[in-house]
Structures are given as C-alpha cells and as structure tokens.
XYZ file of C-alpha atoms in Angstrom:
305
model
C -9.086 6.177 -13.810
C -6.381 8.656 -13.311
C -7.619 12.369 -12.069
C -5.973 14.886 -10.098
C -6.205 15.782 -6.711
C -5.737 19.170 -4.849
C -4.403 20.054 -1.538
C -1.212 18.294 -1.306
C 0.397 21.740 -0.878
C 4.133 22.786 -0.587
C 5.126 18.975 -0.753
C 3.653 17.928 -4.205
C 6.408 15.803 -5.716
C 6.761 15.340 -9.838
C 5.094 13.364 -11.914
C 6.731 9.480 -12.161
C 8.469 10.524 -15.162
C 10.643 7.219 -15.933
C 9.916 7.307 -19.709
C 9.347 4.552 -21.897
C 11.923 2.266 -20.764
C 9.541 1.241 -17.847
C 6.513 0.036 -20.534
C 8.548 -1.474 -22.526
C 10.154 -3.781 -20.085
C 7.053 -4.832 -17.508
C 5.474 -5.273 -20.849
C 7.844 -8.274 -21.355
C 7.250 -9.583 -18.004
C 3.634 -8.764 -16.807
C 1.343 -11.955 -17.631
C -2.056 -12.240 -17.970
C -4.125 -12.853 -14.845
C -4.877 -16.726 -15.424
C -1.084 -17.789 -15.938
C 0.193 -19.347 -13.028
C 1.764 -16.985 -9.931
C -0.497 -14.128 -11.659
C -3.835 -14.942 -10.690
C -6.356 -15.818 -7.810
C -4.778 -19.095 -6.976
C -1.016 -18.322 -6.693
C 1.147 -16.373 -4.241
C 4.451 -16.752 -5.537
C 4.748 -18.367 -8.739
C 7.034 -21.881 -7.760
C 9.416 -23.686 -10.132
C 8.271 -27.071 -10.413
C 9.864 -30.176 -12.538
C 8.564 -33.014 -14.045
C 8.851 -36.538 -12.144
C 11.877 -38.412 -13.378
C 11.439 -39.315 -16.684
C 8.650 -37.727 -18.014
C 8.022 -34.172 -20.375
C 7.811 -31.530 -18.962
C 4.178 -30.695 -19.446
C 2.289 -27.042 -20.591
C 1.345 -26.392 -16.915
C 4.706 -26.889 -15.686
C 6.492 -24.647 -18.764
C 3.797 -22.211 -17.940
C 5.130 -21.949 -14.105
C 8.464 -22.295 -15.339
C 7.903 -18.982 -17.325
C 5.883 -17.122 -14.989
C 8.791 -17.693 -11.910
C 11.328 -16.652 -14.926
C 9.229 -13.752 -15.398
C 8.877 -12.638 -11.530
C 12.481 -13.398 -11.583
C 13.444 -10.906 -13.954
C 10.889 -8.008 -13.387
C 12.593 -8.103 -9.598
C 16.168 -7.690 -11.274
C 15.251 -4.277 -12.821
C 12.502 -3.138 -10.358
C 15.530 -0.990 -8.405
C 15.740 0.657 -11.623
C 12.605 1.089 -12.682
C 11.555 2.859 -9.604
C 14.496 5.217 -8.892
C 14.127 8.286 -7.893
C 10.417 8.087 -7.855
C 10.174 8.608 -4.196
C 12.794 10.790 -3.433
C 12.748 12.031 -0.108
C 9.530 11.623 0.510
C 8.702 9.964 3.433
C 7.005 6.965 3.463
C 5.266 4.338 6.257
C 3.945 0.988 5.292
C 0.899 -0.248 7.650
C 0.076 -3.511 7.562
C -3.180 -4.778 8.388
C -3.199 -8.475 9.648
C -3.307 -10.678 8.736
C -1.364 -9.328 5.944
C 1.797 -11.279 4.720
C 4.640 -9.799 6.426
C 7.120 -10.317 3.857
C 5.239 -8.584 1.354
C 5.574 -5.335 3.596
C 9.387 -5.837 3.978
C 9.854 -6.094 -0.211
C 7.730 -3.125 -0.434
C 9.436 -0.999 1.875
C 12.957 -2.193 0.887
C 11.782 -1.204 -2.544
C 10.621 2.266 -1.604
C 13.672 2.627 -0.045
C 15.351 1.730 -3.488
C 13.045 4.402 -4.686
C 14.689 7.059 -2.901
C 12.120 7.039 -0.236
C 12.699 7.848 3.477
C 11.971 5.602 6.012
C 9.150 6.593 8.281
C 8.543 3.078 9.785
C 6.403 0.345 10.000
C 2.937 -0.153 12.052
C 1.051 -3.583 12.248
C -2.612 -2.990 12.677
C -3.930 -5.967 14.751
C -7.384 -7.874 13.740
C -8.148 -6.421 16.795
C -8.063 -2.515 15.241
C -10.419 -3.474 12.849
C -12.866 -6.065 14.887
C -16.236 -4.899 15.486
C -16.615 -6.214 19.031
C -13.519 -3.704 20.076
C -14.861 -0.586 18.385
C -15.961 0.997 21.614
C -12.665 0.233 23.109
C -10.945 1.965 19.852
C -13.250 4.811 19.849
C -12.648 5.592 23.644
C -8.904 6.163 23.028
C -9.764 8.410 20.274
C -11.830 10.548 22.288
C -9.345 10.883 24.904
C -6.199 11.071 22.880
C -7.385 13.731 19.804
C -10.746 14.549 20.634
C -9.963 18.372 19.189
C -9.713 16.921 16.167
C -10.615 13.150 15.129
C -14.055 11.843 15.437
C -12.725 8.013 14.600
C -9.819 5.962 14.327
C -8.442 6.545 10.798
C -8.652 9.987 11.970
C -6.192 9.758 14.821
C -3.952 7.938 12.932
C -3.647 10.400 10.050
C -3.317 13.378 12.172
C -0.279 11.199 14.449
C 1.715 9.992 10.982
C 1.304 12.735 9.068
C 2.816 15.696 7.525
C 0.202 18.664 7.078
C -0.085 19.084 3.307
C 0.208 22.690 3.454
C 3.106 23.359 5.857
C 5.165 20.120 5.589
C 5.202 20.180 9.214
C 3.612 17.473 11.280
C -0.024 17.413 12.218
C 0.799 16.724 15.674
C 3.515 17.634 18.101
C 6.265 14.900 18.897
C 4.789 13.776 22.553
C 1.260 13.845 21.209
C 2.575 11.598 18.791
C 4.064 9.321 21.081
C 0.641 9.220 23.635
C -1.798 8.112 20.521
C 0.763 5.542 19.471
C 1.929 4.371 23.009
C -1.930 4.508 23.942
C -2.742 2.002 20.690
C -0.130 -0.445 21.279
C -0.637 -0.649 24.852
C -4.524 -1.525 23.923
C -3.252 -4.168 21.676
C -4.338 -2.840 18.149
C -0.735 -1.742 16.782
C 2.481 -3.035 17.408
C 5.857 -1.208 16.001
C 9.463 -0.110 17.573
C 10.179 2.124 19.139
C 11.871 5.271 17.974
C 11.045 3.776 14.139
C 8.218 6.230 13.263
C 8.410 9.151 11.825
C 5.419 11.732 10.436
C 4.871 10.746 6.631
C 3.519 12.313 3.485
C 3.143 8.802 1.439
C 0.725 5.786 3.345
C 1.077 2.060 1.605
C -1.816 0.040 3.879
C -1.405 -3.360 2.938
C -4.548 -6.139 3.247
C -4.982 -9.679 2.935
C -7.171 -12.501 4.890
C -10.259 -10.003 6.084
C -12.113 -12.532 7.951
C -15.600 -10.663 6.635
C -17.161 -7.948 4.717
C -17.761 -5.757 7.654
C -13.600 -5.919 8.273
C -13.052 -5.295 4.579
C -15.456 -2.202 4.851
C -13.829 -0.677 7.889
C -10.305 -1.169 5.968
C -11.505 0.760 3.324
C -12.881 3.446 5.723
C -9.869 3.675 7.513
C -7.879 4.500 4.152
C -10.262 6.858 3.110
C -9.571 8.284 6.432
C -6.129 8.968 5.581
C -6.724 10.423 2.584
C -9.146 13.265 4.195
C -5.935 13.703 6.308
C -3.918 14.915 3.241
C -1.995 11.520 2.963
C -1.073 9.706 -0.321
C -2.638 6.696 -0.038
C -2.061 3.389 -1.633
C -4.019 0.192 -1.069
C -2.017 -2.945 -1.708
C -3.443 -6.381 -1.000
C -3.375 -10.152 -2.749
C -5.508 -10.804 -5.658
C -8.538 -12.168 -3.935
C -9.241 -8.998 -2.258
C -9.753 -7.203 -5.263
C -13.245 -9.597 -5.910
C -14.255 -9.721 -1.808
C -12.001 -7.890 0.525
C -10.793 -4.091 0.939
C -9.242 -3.650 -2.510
C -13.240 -4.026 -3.895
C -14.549 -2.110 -1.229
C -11.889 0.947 -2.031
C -12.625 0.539 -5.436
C -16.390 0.579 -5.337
C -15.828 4.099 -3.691
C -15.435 7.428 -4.915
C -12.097 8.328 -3.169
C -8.824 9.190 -4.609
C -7.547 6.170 -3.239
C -5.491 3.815 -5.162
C -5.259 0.363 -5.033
C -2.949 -2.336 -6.025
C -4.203 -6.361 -6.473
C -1.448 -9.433 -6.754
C 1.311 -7.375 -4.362
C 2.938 -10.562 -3.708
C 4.403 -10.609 -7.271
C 7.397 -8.259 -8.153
C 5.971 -6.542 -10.582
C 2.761 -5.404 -8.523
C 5.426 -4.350 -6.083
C 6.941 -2.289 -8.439
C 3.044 -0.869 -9.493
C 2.554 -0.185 -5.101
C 5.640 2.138 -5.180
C 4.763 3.745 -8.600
C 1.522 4.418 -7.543
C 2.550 6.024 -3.966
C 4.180 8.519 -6.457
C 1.810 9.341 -8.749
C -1.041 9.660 -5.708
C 1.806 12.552 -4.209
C 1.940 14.083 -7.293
C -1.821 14.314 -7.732
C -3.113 11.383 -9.551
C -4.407 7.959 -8.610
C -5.550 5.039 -10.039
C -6.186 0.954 -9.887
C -3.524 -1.275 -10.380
C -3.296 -4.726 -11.238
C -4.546 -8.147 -13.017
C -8.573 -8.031 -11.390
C -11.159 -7.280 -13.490
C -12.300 -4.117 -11.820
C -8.076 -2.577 -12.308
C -7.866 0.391 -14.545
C -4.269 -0.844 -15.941
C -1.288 -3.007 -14.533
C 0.951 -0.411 -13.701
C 0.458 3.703 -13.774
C 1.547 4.985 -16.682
C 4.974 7.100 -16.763
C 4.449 10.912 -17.161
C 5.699 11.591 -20.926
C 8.780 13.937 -20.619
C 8.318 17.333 -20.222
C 4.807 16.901 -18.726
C 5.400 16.314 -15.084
C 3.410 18.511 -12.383
C-alpha cells in the first residue's frame, strides 16, 4: 500500500534508492512469520543446544538458524541503510511500556543512517490513560491553545519542523514550557537539552494494557501526521493483531507501521520506512497478516522524487 503524500514542502528528501543489493540480501535473511524469533511468540530469537548427549532436534536447528539469521541481517543493516536519512532529523518516542532497548537499536541505527539526532521522549502509561485525559487536556489548553485542540497536537507543533519553511512550528521557550509542563505532570520524561524540532517521528508501542490505549496511540500518531511529520509506527508482533499497529492500520492515514521491531531486520524496515514516509510514500511493514510487504521496496535508480 504505497501512495504518495503532499505537503512535506522544501524538506522532501529522495526516494530510498539503495538498489537491489538491499532485496537481495534481507531476502536471504528474512524468515517466514512462524519460524522461531520471527513470529508472535519470540522476542529475540535465542541459541539453544541440545542436553548432553542427545541430536540436536528440528526446533532447535530452526532457532539455531533464525539467531544466525538475525545475526547476520544486523552485520549489514549499517549498510543497508546508509545514507537513507541523511540529515534529516529524527526523534524516537517511546510509548511505555515499550522495550527500551528496542528504541536505543533504532536510533543508533538511524544514526548509522545518516540521521540527526533530535532526541528521545518516553510517553508514560499515564499520557495515554483514560482516567488522566482531563489532566492532559488542561495543559494543552493552557500551553497551545492558539493552535492544538488535543495532545498529539501539542506535541507535533513542539517537535516539529513546519513542512513548508523547515523552520520550527514553535519558538525555542514555547518549546521548552509544553515539554517542561508534560514532564513535570508526569506523562514524558527525557533530558534535558536532548531535543531538538524534527521532520522524521518513529513512535514505538508494545504492552497496551487495552483497546481504548491502543486507539488513543493510534490517534496520537495520526496526530503527528496532520502536523506535517513523517511518521512511523513500530511495535512487537502482537500489536499488529490487538494493539496500535492494527488500530493504525485499520485507518486511512498515511501512517506507516512496522510489526516484529525487536528483530534486526524489522529495525532495518523502521528506518527504511521513516525515509520513504519523508519522501512521500508509506506503507506496512512486517511478518502480520494485515503487512503490505517485509520491508519497503528500494526506489529503482533513476526514479527517486
């Protein structure tokens, strides 16, 4: 499901572009959805041996394969993303209770990809419970109430660039009140003098205790995108049947989504993705059901926006 999208103005980056190098090698690596460390029931695919004695049996060969797999696609994922991101400048949020060391190999990869750093943001359960909605609302109102009507609006117009003057939405010490004003409240926590105004969002998801915090992840990233962010979705496999991934997908936003971003390869996918969304595309990435393909497909040469 790859389309374009407008209004990215003055900062539209090229298509991904890496050629057919990048097929051809995540097509050795990328396994299907039920081996194990791919699929609904793994996070990272373990090596595990035999008791003393004993064959090693198919299961065990299969996880054997599968970590030599994840093994490998992180060895060339450096290269495989170069240059994709150049410059552009990137901030991971991650909703809890998101794996934390999922958003520091994504962002060390984006950085591999050229990206600049624009920081990190943890969004609390607290930013997306239902019971502190008024509480979240009332900072909105009295922080941006010019211009944001809810939350995911606040926080697009404070991280981002404007896509048609590449400036930022808001000024520095506006900035600093919505942010200092969130964190205070307890529903972000980052450091200080990390963030910087972005063009490229990855919101990453995992563990939504419910449907109705699944739905209000998904409106907050839609959010975003009305703000003239590129926006990807990253989150484990399970959400992509009954979490935010589904709920994203089941829209009819240009947002795009990646399942499995534990594994290296998906990883790879998140960053790819970021690129193609600035460049005017989008799409759904992964091993669920309801992906459009594992990875977005290079640009052939000479056909880049």
């Amino acid at each position: 499901m790859r389309s374009t999208q407008s209004g990215r103005g003055p900062i539209l980056v090229a298509g991904v572009g890496l050629g057919v190098a990048l097929g051809a090698a995540l097509g050795m690596f990328v396994l299907a959805p039920n081996t194990p460390g791919f699929g609904p029931s793994a996070d990272t695919a373990a090596h595990s041996e035999a008791p003393a004695g004993e064959p090693e049996g198919p299961d065990t060969v299969e996880e054997d394969s599968a970590a030599a797999a994840n093994d490998a696609v992180a060895a060339v994922a450096p290269a495989l993303v170069a240059n994709s991101l150049n410059q552009r400048p990137v901030i991971i949020l991650r909703a809890e209770p998101a794996d934390p060391q999922v958003a520091t190999e994504i962002g060390e990869l984006s950085a591999q990809a050229g990206a600049i750093d624009a920081g990190a943001i943890t969004l609390t359960e607290k930013f997306f419970d239902p019971a502190a909605a008024e509480e979240l609302d009332n900072i909105v109102a009295e922080t941006l109430p010019e211009v944001a009507t809810s939350p995911g609006e606040m926080v697009a117009n404070a991280l981002l660039l404007d896509p048609d003057t590449a400036e930022p939405r808001v000024a520095p010490d506006k900035r600093a009140e919505i942010l200092t004003s969130l964190r205070e409240a307890g529903f972000i926590d980052y450091e200080d003098g990390t963030i910087l105004p972005a063009q490229g969002i990855i919101v990453l998801t995992g563990g939504a205790a419910d449907n109705t915090v699944a739905g209000a992840q998904s409106e907050f990233a839609f959010a975003l995108d009305s703000g003239g962010a590129a926006v990807v979705v990253a989150g484990p496999f399970e959400d992509a049947d009954d979490g935010a991934l589904a709920a994203v997908r089941s829209g009819d936003t240009p947002v795009s989504t990646v399942d499995t971003a534990n594994e290296s390869w998906a990883q790879i996918s998140t960053v790819l993705a970021l690129a193609e969304q600035i460049g005017g595309g989008f799409g759904h990435y992964g091993v669920a059901d309801n992906a459009d393909a594992t990875i977005p497909s290079p640009e052939p040469e000479g056909e880049a926006q």
